[in-house]
Amino acid sequence: MLKAENISKSFIDRSSGKSFRLLQDVSLEIAPGEAVALMGGSGSGKSTLARLLLRLLPCDTGKIYFRGTDITKLSGKELAGFRHAVQFISQRPESFLDPRKKLGYSLREALEVFSLPYAEEQALEMLDLVKLNAKLLERYPHQVSGGEIQRICLVRALLLEPELLILDEPTSMLDISVQAQILHLLKDIRAQKQIAYLFISHDRLISEWLCDRVVRIEQGLIRS
Ligand SMILES: Nc1ncnc2c1ncn2[C@@H]1O[C@H](COP(=O)(O)OP(=O)(O)O)[C@@H](O)[C@H]1O
Ligand SMILES: [Mg+2]
């Protein structure tokens, strides 16, 4: 479904001003419904790879295909289809929410962007799935906890019925007890819906527990 072939990415080091290659000939394939864990130390390029796969950042070399089409070639309706099918849950979820808008508004807006109707019933079902009270939708982001924000972001992503969810260390900012809740949720969601995951983590036990397969980035290279 999503296939990266020999992608490389270099950045300019801010202190030395020199270019350094972060990712080198990285290849990765995620099949429909498959959960792949992407592991690697801090600074190994995991978030950068996620941004490349999401077409938020261009690759220097290499190709990324979604359902067989090179993602750099997507535009208009097809690009919207890609943005719809591949959802992202970030390390800092609050950056996805408008601080001035109630959470319910942000949920409706996520669907409006794709000209999809907001189905109240479906939203309530998703809120139930992530164990959130519907009253929360009347609150602003600063009035809820980090764990609740992350769950709202999950609801938002799930309402779009994605084929692939890219989760970049989704629990790293949360308390241990909330982490466990979110991880169990992610496992339940996968059991109910056939969504593929790219789960970025630095925890081997969690990765193996949640995913079908684990790949590692080390020194810019992917190892299976
Ligand atoms: N736009 C950028 N310009 C320069 N360096 C960057 C940029 N984005 C990321 N980096 C650097 O690339 C390295 C990997 O970052 P990142 O992909 O966030 O790693 P990880 O998510 O594995 O911790 C870090 O050293 C980071 O500072
Ligand atoms: Mg990161």
Coordinates of C-alpha atoms and ligand atoms in Angstrom, one line a residue:
M1 CA 0.0 0.0 0.0
L2 CA 2.8 2.4 1.0
K3 CA 6.2 1.7 -0.4
A4 CA 9.4 3.7 0.1
E5 CA 12.3 2.9 -2.2
N6 CA 15.8 4.0 -1.6
I7 CA 15.0 7.3 -0.1
S8 CA 17.7 9.6 1.1
K9 CA 17.5 12.9 3.0
S10 CA 20.3 15.3 4.0
F11 CA 20.0 18.4 6.2
I12 CA 22.3 21.2 6.9
D13 CA 23.7 21.0 10.5
R14 CA 22.7 24.2 12.2
S15 CA 25.9 24.5 14.2
S16 CA 28.6 23.6 11.7
G17 CA 26.7 24.7 8.6
K18 CA 27.7 21.4 6.9
S19 CA 25.4 19.0 5.2
F20 CA 24.8 15.6 6.8
R21 CA 23.0 12.6 5.5
L22 CA 20.3 11.6 7.9
L23 CA 18.7 8.8 5.8
Q24 CA 20.4 6.8 3.2
D25 CA 18.7 4.4 0.7
V26 CA 15.9 3.7 3.1
S27 CA 13.3 1.3 1.8
L28 CA 10.1 0.3 3.6
E29 CA 6.9 -1.3 2.6
I30 CA 3.6 -1.4 4.6
A31 CA 0.9 -3.8 3.4
P32 CA -2.8 -3.1 3.8
G33 CA -3.8 -3.7 7.4
E34 CA -0.2 -4.3 8.5
A35 CA 1.3 -2.8 11.7
V36 CA 4.9 -2.0 11.4
A37 CA 6.9 -0.5 14.2
L38 CA 9.7 1.9 13.4
M39 CA 12.4 2.0 16.0
G40 CA 15.6 3.9 16.4
G41 CA 17.4 6.1 18.9
S42 CA 16.7 9.8 19.4
G43 CA 17.8 11.8 16.4
S44 CA 18.0 8.7 14.2
G45 CA 15.5 10.2 11.7
K46 CA 12.2 8.6 12.6
S47 CA 10.1 11.7 12.5
T48 CA 11.9 12.9 9.4
L49 CA 11.0 9.6 7.7
A50 CA 7.4 10.0 8.8
R51 CA 7.3 13.5 7.3
L52 CA 8.7 12.2 4.0
L53 CA 6.2 9.4 3.9
L54 CA 3.4 11.9 4.6
R55 CA 4.7 14.2 1.8
L56 CA 5.2 17.0 4.3
L57 CA 8.9 17.1 3.2
P58 CA 10.5 16.2 -0.1
C59 CA 13.0 13.4 -0.5
D60 CA 16.4 14.1 -2.0
T61 CA 16.4 10.9 -3.9
G62 CA 14.2 7.8 -4.0
K63 CA 10.5 7.3 -4.5
I64 CA 7.5 6.8 -2.3
Y65 CA 4.5 5.1 -3.8
F66 CA 1.0 5.0 -2.4
R67 CA -1.3 2.4 -4.0
G68 CA 1.3 2.2 -6.8
T69 CA 1.4 6.0 -7.5
D70 CA 4.5 8.1 -6.9
I71 CA 3.3 10.5 -4.2
T72 CA 5.3 13.4 -5.6
K73 CA 3.0 13.1 -8.7
L74 CA -0.2 13.5 -6.8
S75 CA -2.2 16.7 -7.1
G76 CA -5.8 17.9 -6.8
K77 CA -8.3 15.1 -6.0
E78 CA -5.6 12.4 -5.8
L79 CA -3.5 14.3 -3.4
A80 CA -6.7 15.0 -1.3
G81 CA -7.3 11.2 -1.4
F82 CA -3.8 10.5 -0.1
R83 CA -4.2 13.2 2.7
H84 CA -7.5 11.5 3.6
A85 CA -6.2 7.9 3.5
V86 CA -3.0 8.5 5.5
Q87 CA -3.5 10.1 8.9
F88 CA -0.9 11.3 11.3
I89 CA -0.8 11.3 15.0
S90 CA 2.1 13.4 16.3
Q91 CA 4.3 13.4 19.3
R92 CA 2.8 16.8 20.1
P93 CA -0.9 16.4 19.3
E94 CA -1.9 19.8 20.6
S95 CA -0.2 21.3 17.6
F96 CA -3.1 19.9 15.5
L97 CA -5.8 21.6 17.4
D98 CA -6.7 25.3 17.2
P99 CA -6.4 26.6 20.8
R100 CA -9.2 29.1 20.2
K101 CA -11.7 26.5 19.0
K102 CA -13.7 24.0 21.0
L103 CA -12.7 20.4 20.4
G104 CA -16.1 19.6 18.8
Y105 CA -15.4 22.3 16.2
S106 CA -11.9 20.8 15.4
L107 CA -13.6 17.4 14.8
R108 CA -16.2 18.8 12.4
E109 CA -13.5 20.8 10.6
A110 CA -11.4 17.7 10.0
L111 CA -14.3 16.2 8.0
E112 CA -15.2 19.5 6.3
V113 CA -11.7 19.8 4.8
F114 CA -12.5 16.7 2.8
S115 CA -16.1 17.8 2.1
L116 CA -17.4 14.9 4.3
P117 CA -20.5 15.2 6.4
Y118 CA -20.1 15.2 10.1
A119 CA -22.1 12.3 11.4
E120 CA -23.0 12.9 15.0
E121 CA -23.7 9.2 15.6
Q122 CA -20.4 8.0 14.2
A123 CA -18.5 10.7 16.3
L124 CA -20.2 9.5 19.5
E125 CA -19.3 5.9 18.6
M126 CA -15.7 6.9 18.2
L127 CA -15.7 8.9 21.4
D128 CA -17.0 5.8 23.1
L129 CA -14.3 3.7 21.5
V130 CA -11.6 5.9 23.0
K131 CA -13.5 6.2 26.3
L132 CA -14.2 9.9 26.1
N133 CA -17.3 11.7 27.4
A134 CA -19.1 13.6 24.6
K135 CA -19.2 16.6 27.0
L136 CA -15.6 17.1 26.2
L137 CA -16.4 18.4 22.8
E138 CA -17.7 21.6 24.4
R139 CA -14.2 22.3 25.9
Y140 CA -11.2 24.1 24.6
P141 CA -7.8 22.3 24.2
H142 CA -6.4 23.9 27.3
Q143 CA -9.3 22.6 29.4
V144 CA -8.5 18.9 28.8
S145 CA -5.5 16.7 29.7
G146 CA -2.8 15.5 27.4
G147 CA -4.2 12.0 27.3
E148 CA -7.6 13.4 26.3
I149 CA -6.1 15.5 23.6
Q150 CA -4.3 12.5 22.2
R151 CA -7.6 10.6 22.2
I152 CA -9.4 13.4 20.5
C153 CA -6.7 13.4 17.8
L154 CA -7.3 9.6 17.4
V155 CA -11.1 10.2 17.1
R156 CA -10.4 12.8 14.5
A157 CA -8.1 10.5 12.5
L158 CA -10.5 7.6 12.8
L159 CA -13.6 9.6 11.6
L160 CA -11.7 9.9 8.4
E161 CA -11.5 6.1 8.1
P162 CA -7.8 6.1 7.1
E163 CA -6.1 3.1 5.5
L164 CA -2.8 4.0 7.3
L165 CA -2.2 5.7 10.6
I166 CA 1.3 7.0 11.1
L167 CA 1.8 7.4 14.9
D168 CA 5.0 9.3 15.9
E169 CA 5.7 8.3 19.5
P170 CA 2.1 8.9 20.3
T171 CA 2.4 8.4 24.0
S172 CA 5.8 9.9 24.7
M173 CA 4.3 13.0 26.3
L174 CA 1.8 11.1 28.5
D175 CA 2.0 9.7 32.0
I176 CA 2.7 6.0 32.3
S177 CA -0.8 5.1 33.2
V178 CA -2.3 7.1 30.3
Q179 CA 0.3 5.6 28.0
A180 CA -0.9 2.1 28.8
Q181 CA -4.5 3.2 28.1
I182 CA -3.7 4.7 24.7
L183 CA -1.6 1.7 23.7
H184 CA -4.4 -0.7 24.6
L185 CA -6.8 1.5 22.6
L186 CA -4.5 1.4 19.6
K187 CA -4.5 -2.4 19.9
D188 CA -8.3 -2.6 20.2
I189 CA -8.8 -0.2 17.3
R190 CA -6.7 -2.4 15.1
A191 CA -8.6 -5.5 16.1
Q192 CA -11.9 -3.7 15.1
K193 CA -10.8 -1.9 12.0
Q194 CA -8.3 -3.0 9.4
I195 CA -6.1 0.0 9.6
A196 CA -2.4 -0.3 8.8
Y197 CA -0.1 1.3 11.4
L198 CA 3.4 2.8 11.2
F199 CA 4.1 3.0 14.9
I200 CA 7.2 5.0 15.7
S201 CA 8.7 4.2 19.1
H202 CA 11.9 3.6 20.9
D203 CA 10.4 0.9 23.1
R204 CA 11.0 -2.6 21.8
L205 CA 8.6 -4.4 24.1
I206 CA 5.7 -2.1 23.2
S207 CA 6.6 -2.2 19.5
E208 CA 6.6 -6.0 19.5
W209 CA 3.4 -6.2 21.6
L210 CA 1.5 -3.8 19.2
C211 CA 2.9 -4.6 15.8
D212 CA 3.3 -7.4 13.3
R213 CA 6.9 -6.4 12.5
V214 CA 9.7 -4.2 13.8
V215 CA 12.2 -2.3 11.6
R216 CA 15.0 -0.2 13.0
I217 CA 16.8 2.9 11.7
E218 CA 20.5 2.9 12.6
Q219 CA 23.0 5.3 11.2
G220 CA 20.6 6.4 8.4
L221 CA 19.9 2.8 7.3
I222 CA 16.9 0.6 7.8
R223 CA 17.4 -2.8 9.3
S224 CA 14.7 -5.4 9.6
Ligands
LIG1 N1 14.8 20.7 9.0 C1 15.9 20.3 9.6 N2 17.1 20.9 9.4 C2 18.2 20.5 10.0 N3 18.3 19.4 10.7 C3 17.1 18.7 11.0 C4 15.9 19.1 10.4 N4 14.9 18.2 10.8 C5 15.5 17.3 11.5 N5 16.9 17.6 11.7 C6 17.8 16.8 12.4 O1 17.8 15.5 12.0 C7 18.0 14.6 13.0 C8 16.9 13.6 13.1 O2 15.7 14.2 13.5 P1 14.3 13.4 13.7 O3 13.9 12.9 12.4 O4 13.4 14.3 14.4 O5 14.8 12.2 14.7 P2 14.0 11.3 15.6 O6 12.5 11.5 15.4 O7 14.4 9.9 15.3 O8 14.4 11.6 17.0 C9 18.2 15.4 14.3 O9 19.6 15.6 14.5 C10 17.5 16.8 13.9 O10 18.1 17.8 14.6
MG2 MG 10.9 12.1 16.6

